[in-house]
Amino acid sequence: MESETKNNTCPFRLRASRDALEIIQGKWRIPIVISLTYGTKRFGEIQRDIGDVSPKMLSQELKALEENKIISRTLYDSMPVTVEYSLTPLGQSMNKLLDELLNWGNHFRKEIVG
Amino acid sequence: MESETKNNTCPFRLRASRDALEIIQGKWRIPIVISLTYGTKRFGEIQRDIGDVSPKMLSQELKALEENKIISRTLYDSMPVTVEYSLTPLGQSMNKLLDELLNWGNHFRKEIVG
DNA sequence: TATAGCAGTTACCTATGAGTAAGTAGTTAC
DNA sequence: GTAACTACTTACTCATAGGTAACTGCTATA
């Protein structure tokens, strides 16, 4: 058991949500992580998965996710240079969060869009 | 059973995540919802809970959440006008999503901040 | 030789998110 | 009568997010 300083207090929950939101924030980070839950992918594959992300934004957000240890970038020095992106264990730990996000997204769509 | 058109396909998950992100996006919406999970509250109470939100942003984001049917606003015509905000059933349905967000936020903090 | 693909980068522009400060209208407490 | 609280609104500003378009250097293919 952890020390029972209630982890349900409002200030505690607010701080935790801010930590998470800082990483998640933006239009493209979650979509990128979702794309990578299907396995290691290359720049162009992620771009095609998402469909409407520009190379500029994709590059920028991949860097941010790498800095936050959510994804890892591997460069293969093959002759047409190959780069592969994949989720780190920390990135994989977003599994349940993503599931709930998707669950709720569907629920919301059914309720509102009808 | 639902029709088994795989709800796990990448395009399906991307669409669902976008629906959810559109509502969640921004610095203040999740904190507001978290504050209201502790029950019906008034403008000033939410502001004090969150601590560093300006009345302008709070007012703006409360309106957005109301438009999306996440919260409801009730005006009491008592003599100093009283306004109360509370979660709708749709807002309450964010429960699990919030839990996972907070779980992951804590996990992230432990992993990175150390 | 030319076209297309890979993995981006760079420059430029605009829209929006968010902060600051002050004001409003009514009421209550000192 | 004046200060303070309630629930905001308005005006102004700045920084960032995000979009568009063009360009880079390399290689493979027709």
mmCIF file of C-alpha atoms (C1' of nucleotides) in Angstrom:
data_model
loop_
_atom_site.group_PDB
_atom_site.id
_atom_site.type_symbol
_atom_site.label_atom_id
_atom_site.label_comp_id
_atom_site.label_asym_id
_atom_site.label_seq_id
_atom_site.Cartn_x
_atom_site.Cartn_y
_atom_site.Cartn_z
ATOM 1 C CA MET A 1 0.000 0.000 0.000
ATOM 2 C CA GLU A 2 1.034 3.538 -0.752
ATOM 3 C CA SER A 3 0.965 6.245 1.833
ATOM 4 C CA GLU A 4 -2.681 7.149 2.129
ATOM 5 C CA THR A 5 -2.342 10.856 1.577
ATOM 6 C CA LYS A 6 -5.530 10.889 -0.448
ATOM 7 C CA ASN A 7 -4.718 10.818 -4.125
ATOM 8 C CA ASN A 8 -8.262 11.927 -4.762
ATOM 9 C CA THR A 9 -7.956 15.455 -3.503
ATOM 10 C CA CYS A 10 -8.764 18.160 -5.999
ATOM 11 C CA PRO A 11 -5.283 19.749 -5.982
ATOM 12 C CA PHE A 12 -3.638 16.366 -6.494
ATOM 13 C CA ARG A 13 -5.888 15.497 -9.408
ATOM 14 C CA LEU A 14 -5.420 18.923 -10.959
ATOM 15 C CA ARG A 15 -1.663 18.565 -10.883
ATOM 16 C CA ALA A 16 -1.755 15.100 -12.426
ATOM 17 C CA SER A 17 -4.091 16.244 -15.188
ATOM 18 C CA ARG A 18 -1.772 19.119 -16.026
ATOM 19 C CA ASP A 19 1.190 16.801 -16.326
ATOM 20 C CA ALA A 20 -0.723 14.570 -18.706
ATOM 21 C CA LEU A 21 -2.266 17.405 -20.695
ATOM 22 C CA GLU A 22 1.090 19.015 -21.311
ATOM 23 C CA ILE A 23 2.174 15.913 -23.208
ATOM 24 C CA ILE A 24 -1.116 15.210 -24.958
ATOM 25 C CA GLN A 25 -1.923 18.797 -25.975
ATOM 26 C CA GLY A 26 -2.213 19.615 -29.631
ATOM 27 C CA LYS A 27 -3.947 18.262 -32.663
ATOM 28 C CA TRP A 28 -1.411 15.645 -33.726
ATOM 29 C CA ARG A 29 0.294 13.934 -30.793
ATOM 30 C CA ILE A 30 -2.465 11.485 -29.913
ATOM 31 C CA PRO A 31 -3.031 10.578 -33.582
ATOM 32 C CA ILE A 32 0.707 9.905 -33.937
ATOM 33 C CA VAL A 33 0.731 7.668 -30.869
ATOM 34 C CA ILE A 34 -2.355 5.826 -32.128
ATOM 35 C CA SER A 35 -0.671 5.209 -35.463
ATOM 36 C CA LEU A 36 2.363 3.762 -33.663
ATOM 37 C CA THR A 37 0.271 1.418 -31.503
ATOM 38 C CA TYR A 38 0.023 -0.672 -34.692
ATOM 39 C CA GLY A 39 3.792 -1.137 -34.646
ATOM 40 C CA THR A 40 6.986 0.475 -35.792
ATOM 41 C CA LYS A 41 6.421 2.861 -38.652
ATOM 42 C CA ARG A 42 8.261 5.191 -40.946
ATOM 43 C CA PHE A 43 7.699 8.915 -41.474
ATOM 44 C CA GLY A 44 5.717 8.477 -44.663
ATOM 45 C CA GLU A 45 3.593 5.689 -43.208
ATOM 46 C CA ILE A 46 2.524 7.783 -40.233
ATOM 47 C CA GLN A 47 1.758 10.669 -42.550
ATOM 48 C CA ARG A 48 -0.411 8.447 -44.736
ATOM 49 C CA ASP A 49 -2.163 6.940 -41.704
ATOM 50 C CA ILE A 50 -3.185 10.320 -40.389
ATOM 51 C CA GLY A 51 -3.904 11.691 -43.823
ATOM 52 C CA ASP A 52 -3.978 15.428 -43.329
ATOM 53 C CA VAL A 53 -0.868 16.178 -41.308
ATOM 54 C CA SER A 54 1.802 18.251 -43.037
ATOM 55 C CA PRO A 55 5.443 17.074 -42.969
ATOM 56 C CA LYS A 56 6.287 20.181 -40.955
ATOM 57 C CA MET A 57 3.833 19.411 -38.169
ATOM 58 C CA LEU A 58 4.615 15.703 -38.213
ATOM 59 C CA SER A 59 8.333 16.351 -37.900
ATOM 60 C CA GLN A 60 7.801 18.897 -35.137
ATOM 61 C CA GLU A 61 5.486 16.695 -33.080
ATOM 62 C CA LEU A 62 7.615 13.580 -33.536
ATOM 63 C CA LYS A 63 10.511 15.558 -32.056
ATOM 64 C CA ALA A 64 8.416 16.669 -29.098
ATOM 65 C CA LEU A 65 7.233 13.118 -28.432
ATOM 66 C CA GLU A 66 10.786 11.863 -28.643
ATOM 67 C CA GLU A 67 11.964 14.507 -26.173
ATOM 68 C CA ASN A 68 9.264 13.354 -23.774
ATOM 69 C CA LYS A 69 10.372 9.716 -24.159
ATOM 70 C CA ILE A 70 7.040 8.642 -25.625
ATOM 71 C CA ILE A 71 8.525 7.444 -28.899
ATOM 72 C CA SER A 72 11.969 6.488 -30.131
ATOM 73 C CA ARG A 73 13.572 7.281 -33.436
ATOM 74 C CA THR A 74 15.951 4.841 -35.086
ATOM 75 C CA LEU A 75 18.011 5.754 -38.102
ATOM 76 C CA TYR A 76 19.206 2.955 -40.363
ATOM 77 C CA ASP A 77 22.190 3.889 -42.470
ATOM 78 C CA SER A 78 20.960 1.901 -45.418
ATOM 79 C CA MET A 79 21.447 3.542 -48.765
ATOM 80 C CA PRO A 80 18.179 5.331 -49.052
ATOM 81 C CA VAL A 81 18.245 6.489 -45.446
ATOM 82 C CA THR A 82 15.543 4.754 -43.441
ATOM 83 C CA VAL A 83 14.068 6.104 -40.222
ATOM 84 C CA GLU A 84 11.772 4.130 -37.961
ATOM 85 C CA TYR A 85 9.587 5.374 -35.156
ATOM 86 C CA SER A 86 8.171 3.244 -32.389
ATOM 87 C CA LEU A 87 6.583 3.581 -28.966
ATOM 88 C CA THR A 88 8.816 3.386 -25.924
ATOM 89 C CA PRO A 89 7.527 1.514 -22.839
ATOM 90 C CA LEU A 90 6.304 4.909 -21.606
ATOM 91 C CA GLY A 91 4.455 5.385 -24.874
ATOM 92 C CA GLN A 92 2.981 1.911 -24.596
ATOM 93 C CA SER A 93 1.809 2.789 -21.097
ATOM 94 C CA MET A 94 -0.680 5.179 -22.690
ATOM 95 C CA ASN A 95 -2.672 2.143 -23.774
ATOM 96 C CA LYS A 96 -5.516 2.404 -21.275
ATOM 97 C CA LEU A 97 -5.655 6.176 -21.563
ATOM 98 C CA LEU A 98 -6.047 5.865 -25.317
ATOM 99 C CA ASP A 99 -8.739 3.208 -24.921
ATOM 100 C CA GLU A 100 -10.752 5.450 -22.652
ATOM 101 C CA LEU A 101 -10.236 8.416 -24.910
ATOM 102 C CA LEU A 102 -11.575 6.401 -27.841
ATOM 103 C CA ASN A 103 -14.435 4.965 -25.803
ATOM 104 C CA TRP A 104 -15.484 8.379 -24.721
ATOM 105 C CA GLY A 105 -15.005 9.848 -28.185
ATOM 106 C CA ASN A 106 -17.437 7.270 -29.550
ATOM 107 C CA HIS A 107 -19.853 7.780 -26.721
ATOM 108 C CA PHE A 108 -19.783 11.524 -27.314
ATOM 109 C CA ARG A 109 -20.367 11.089 -31.029
ATOM 110 C CA LYS A 110 -23.374 8.853 -30.409
ATOM 111 C CA GLU A 111 -24.851 11.236 -27.847
ATOM 112 C CA ILE A 112 -24.315 14.490 -29.686
ATOM 113 C CA VAL A 113 -23.907 13.850 -33.362
ATOM 114 C CA GLY A 114 -26.571 11.179 -32.922
ATOM 115 C CA MET B 1 -23.096 -7.892 -30.062
ATOM 116 C CA GLU B 2 -22.361 -4.962 -32.295
ATOM 117 C CA SER B 3 -21.686 -5.356 -35.969
ATOM 118 C CA GLU B 4 -18.132 -6.612 -36.087
ATOM 119 C CA THR B 5 -16.754 -4.001 -38.448
ATOM 120 C CA LYS B 6 -13.541 -3.840 -36.473
ATOM 121 C CA ASN B 7 -13.623 -0.887 -34.156
ATOM 122 C CA ASN B 8 -9.889 -1.284 -33.809
ATOM 123 C CA THR B 9 -8.909 -0.143 -37.248
ATOM 124 C CA CYS B 10 -6.579 2.805 -37.386
ATOM 125 C CA PRO B 11 -9.008 5.122 -39.229
ATOM 126 C CA PHE B 12 -11.767 4.329 -36.752
ATOM 127 C CA ARG B 13 -9.554 5.029 -33.769
ATOM 128 C CA LEU B 14 -8.227 8.221 -35.310
ATOM 129 C CA ARG B 15 -11.731 9.561 -35.844
ATOM 130 C CA ALA B 16 -12.783 8.740 -32.295
ATOM 131 C CA SER B 17 -9.696 10.380 -30.851
ATOM 132 C CA ARG B 18 -10.386 13.534 -32.816
ATOM 133 C CA ASP B 19 -13.928 13.742 -31.522
ATOM 134 C CA ALA B 20 -12.677 13.450 -27.964
ATOM 135 C CA LEU B 21 -9.725 15.787 -28.407
ATOM 136 C CA GLU B 22 -11.892 18.532 -29.839
ATOM 137 C CA ILE B 23 -13.773 18.681 -26.550
ATOM 138 C CA ILE B 24 -10.808 18.187 -24.240
ATOM 139 C CA GLN B 25 -8.387 20.547 -26.000
ATOM 140 C CA GLY B 26 -7.096 23.530 -24.139
ATOM 141 C CA LYS B 27 -5.541 24.255 -20.806
ATOM 142 C CA TRP B 28 -8.679 24.675 -18.731
ATOM 143 C CA ARG B 29 -11.481 22.310 -19.752
ATOM 144 C CA ILE B 30 -10.212 19.194 -18.023
ATOM 145 C CA PRO B 31 -9.387 21.126 -14.832
ATOM 146 C CA ILE B 32 -12.912 22.577 -14.847
ATOM 147 C CA VAL B 33 -14.473 19.130 -15.266
ATOM 148 C CA ILE B 34 -12.258 17.745 -12.493
ATOM 149 C CA SER B 35 -13.365 20.538 -10.177
ATOM 150 C CA LEU B 36 -17.002 19.699 -10.913
ATOM 151 C CA THR B 37 -16.564 15.978 -10.219
ATOM 152 C CA TYR B 38 -16.595 17.050 -6.559
ATOM 153 C CA GLY B 39 -20.149 18.329 -6.985
ATOM 154 C CA THR B 40 -22.092 21.381 -8.047
ATOM 155 C CA LYS B 41 -20.048 24.533 -7.782
ATOM 156 C CA ARG B 42 -20.263 28.251 -8.342
ATOM 157 C CA PHE B 43 -18.090 30.422 -10.574
ATOM 158 C CA GLY B 44 -15.894 31.678 -7.782
ATOM 159 C CA GLU B 45 -15.466 28.229 -6.268
ATOM 160 C CA ILE B 46 -14.205 26.763 -9.521
ATOM 161 C CA GLN B 47 -11.877 29.703 -9.922
ATOM 162 C CA ARG B 48 -10.468 29.173 -6.450
ATOM 163 C CA ASP B 49 -10.132 25.415 -7.011
ATOM 164 C CA ILE B 50 -8.052 25.874 -10.118
ATOM 165 C CA GLY B 51 -6.188 28.811 -8.706
ATOM 166 C CA ASP B 52 -4.631 30.471 -11.715
ATOM 167 C CA VAL B 53 -7.465 30.726 -14.207
ATOM 168 C CA SER B 54 -8.645 34.214 -15.120
ATOM 169 C CA PRO B 55 -12.364 35.036 -15.033
ATOM 170 C CA LYS B 56 -12.207 35.631 -18.763
ATOM 171 C CA MET B 57 -10.884 32.154 -19.569
ATOM 172 C CA LEU B 58 -13.132 30.474 -17.022
ATOM 173 C CA SER B 59 -16.221 32.154 -18.427
ATOM 174 C CA GLN B 60 -15.208 31.314 -21.991
ATOM 175 C CA GLU B 61 -14.481 27.664 -21.289
ATOM 176 C CA LEU B 62 -17.594 27.172 -19.162
ATOM 177 C CA LYS B 63 -19.623 28.375 -22.148
ATOM 178 C CA ALA B 64 -17.853 25.959 -24.486
ATOM 179 C CA LEU B 65 -18.427 23.042 -22.110
ATOM 180 C CA GLU B 66 -22.079 24.006 -21.775
ATOM 181 C CA GLU B 67 -22.492 24.123 -25.549
ATOM 182 C CA ASN B 68 -21.042 20.632 -25.753
ATOM 183 C CA LYS B 69 -23.470 19.382 -23.085
ATOM 184 C CA ILE B 70 -20.676 18.477 -20.673
ATOM 185 C CA ILE B 71 -21.860 20.818 -17.947
ATOM 186 C CA SER B 72 -25.083 22.622 -17.131
ATOM 187 C CA ARG B 73 -25.546 26.134 -15.832
ATOM 188 C CA THR B 74 -28.365 26.991 -13.487
ATOM 189 C CA LEU B 75 -29.230 30.524 -12.548
ATOM 190 C CA TYR B 76 -31.016 31.097 -9.261
ATOM 191 C CA ASP B 77 -32.898 34.365 -9.095
ATOM 192 C CA SER B 78 -32.049 34.873 -5.485
ATOM 193 C CA MET B 79 -31.192 38.398 -4.504
ATOM 194 C CA PRO B 80 -27.501 38.295 -5.009
ATOM 195 C CA VAL B 81 -27.758 36.359 -8.259
ATOM 196 C CA THR B 82 -26.424 32.846 -7.814
ATOM 197 C CA VAL B 83 -25.167 30.632 -10.633
ATOM 198 C CA GLU B 84 -24.385 26.961 -10.228
ATOM 199 C CA TYR B 85 -22.468 24.689 -12.533
ATOM 200 C CA SER B 86 -22.637 20.913 -12.533
ATOM 201 C CA LEU B 87 -21.752 17.947 -14.711
ATOM 202 C CA THR B 88 -24.407 16.568 -17.021
ATOM 203 C CA PRO B 89 -24.642 12.754 -17.431
ATOM 204 C CA LEU B 90 -22.385 13.213 -20.461
ATOM 205 C CA GLY B 91 -19.911 15.083 -18.295
ATOM 206 C CA GLN B 92 -20.101 12.355 -15.660
ATOM 207 C CA SER B 93 -19.374 9.800 -18.375
ATOM 208 C CA MET B 94 -15.858 11.231 -18.574
ATOM 209 C CA ASN B 95 -15.147 9.545 -15.263
ATOM 210 C CA LYS B 96 -13.013 6.673 -16.525
ATOM 211 C CA LEU B 97 -11.260 8.876 -19.040
ATOM 212 C CA LEU B 98 -10.288 11.278 -16.268
ATOM 213 C CA ASP B 99 -9.101 8.414 -14.065
ATOM 214 C CA GLU B 100 -6.826 7.135 -16.799
ATOM 215 C CA LEU B 101 -5.596 10.621 -17.555
ATOM 216 C CA LEU B 102 -4.674 11.092 -13.906
ATOM 217 C CA ASN B 103 -3.140 7.622 -13.642
ATOM 218 C CA TRP B 104 -0.989 8.270 -16.621
ATOM 219 C CA GLY B 105 -0.121 11.775 -15.505
ATOM 220 C CA ASN B 106 1.214 10.340 -12.261
ATOM 221 C CA HIS B 107 3.021 7.557 -14.024
ATOM 222 C CA PHE B 108 4.636 10.058 -16.349
ATOM 223 C CA ARG B 109 5.703 12.269 -13.481
ATOM 224 C CA LYS B 110 7.311 9.337 -11.675
ATOM 225 C CA GLU B 111 9.100 8.155 -14.806
ATOM 226 C CA ILE B 112 10.371 11.491 -16.052
ATOM 227 C CA VAL B 113 10.455 13.986 -13.251
ATOM 228 C CA GLY B 114 11.603 11.079 -11.097
ATOM 229 C "C1'" DT C 1 17.232 12.347 -68.592
ATOM 230 C "C1'" DA C 2 13.180 12.857 -65.896
ATOM 231 C "C1'" DT C 3 10.015 11.520 -62.535
ATOM 232 C "C1'" DA C 4 8.912 9.852 -58.121
ATOM 233 C "C1'" DG C 5 9.775 8.501 -53.435
ATOM 234 C "C1'" DC C 6 12.087 9.119 -48.759
ATOM 235 C "C1'" DA C 7 12.641 12.142 -44.807
ATOM 236 C "C1'" DG C 8 12.464 15.910 -43.783
ATOM 237 C "C1'" DT C 9 13.604 21.702 -43.514
ATOM 238 C "C1'" DT C 10 12.688 26.542 -44.216
ATOM 239 C "C1'" DA C 11 10.163 30.749 -44.724
ATOM 240 C "C1'" DC C 12 6.035 33.013 -44.370
ATOM 241 C "C1'" DC C 13 1.410 33.959 -42.750
ATOM 242 C "C1'" DT C 14 -2.839 33.670 -40.027
ATOM 243 C "C1'" DA C 15 -5.911 32.147 -36.438
ATOM 244 C "C1'" DT C 16 -6.543 31.056 -31.987
ATOM 245 C "C1'" DG C 17 -5.344 30.384 -27.149
ATOM 246 C "C1'" DA C 18 -4.301 32.697 -23.330
ATOM 247 C "C1'" DG C 19 -2.789 36.595 -20.254
ATOM 248 C "C1'" DT C 20 -3.551 41.423 -18.167
ATOM 249 C "C1'" DA C 21 -6.162 45.022 -16.677
ATOM 250 C "C1'" DA C 22 -10.055 47.392 -15.995
ATOM 251 C "C1'" DG C 23 -15.025 47.949 -15.850
ATOM 252 C "C1'" DT C 24 -20.085 46.550 -14.809
ATOM 253 C "C1'" DA C 25 -24.213 45.896 -11.923
ATOM 254 C "C1'" DG C 26 -26.108 44.455 -8.011
ATOM 255 C "C1'" DT C 27 -25.739 43.352 -2.672
ATOM 256 C "C1'" DT C 28 -24.032 43.040 1.731
ATOM 257 C "C1'" DA C 29 -21.005 44.054 5.620
ATOM 258 C "C1'" DC C 30 -18.309 47.587 8.308
ATOM 259 C "C1'" DG D 1 -20.192 55.948 2.526
ATOM 260 C "C1'" DT D 2 -16.901 52.849 1.286
ATOM 261 C "C1'" DA D 3 -14.988 48.599 0.724
ATOM 262 C "C1'" DA D 4 -15.764 43.887 -0.705
ATOM 263 C "C1'" DC D 5 -18.042 40.052 -2.810
ATOM 264 C "C1'" DT D 6 -20.695 37.749 -6.909
ATOM 265 C "C1'" DA D 7 -20.454 36.731 -11.685
ATOM 266 C "C1'" DC D 8 -19.016 38.214 -15.195
ATOM 267 C "C1'" DT D 9 -17.649 41.323 -19.752
ATOM 268 C "C1'" DT D 10 -14.709 44.124 -22.620
ATOM 269 C "C1'" DA D 11 -10.545 45.800 -24.699
ATOM 270 C "C1'" DC D 12 -5.938 45.120 -25.612
ATOM 271 C "C1'" DT D 13 -1.882 42.443 -26.153
ATOM 272 C "C1'" DC D 14 1.316 38.587 -27.024
ATOM 273 C "C1'" DA D 15 2.792 33.941 -27.966
ATOM 274 C "C1'" DT D 16 2.023 29.774 -29.868
ATOM 275 C "C1'" DA D 17 -0.303 26.442 -32.892
ATOM 276 C "C1'" DG D 18 -1.041 25.349 -37.172
ATOM 277 C "C1'" DG D 19 -1.425 25.846 -42.360
ATOM 278 C "C1'" DT D 20 0.765 26.516 -47.128
ATOM 279 C "C1'" DA D 21 4.248 26.267 -50.278
ATOM 280 C "C1'" DA D 22 8.575 25.586 -51.815
ATOM 281 C "C1'" DC D 23 13.013 23.485 -51.357
ATOM 282 C "C1'" DT D 24 16.865 20.023 -49.976
ATOM 283 C "C1'" DG D 25 19.787 15.842 -50.868
ATOM 284 C "C1'" DC D 26 19.709 11.351 -51.785
ATOM 285 C "C1'" DT D 27 18.203 7.022 -54.524
ATOM 286 C "C1'" DA D 28 15.548 4.039 -57.428
ATOM 287 C "C1'" DT D 29 12.954 3.372 -61.464
ATOM 288 C "C1'" DA D 30 11.153 4.170 -66.328
#
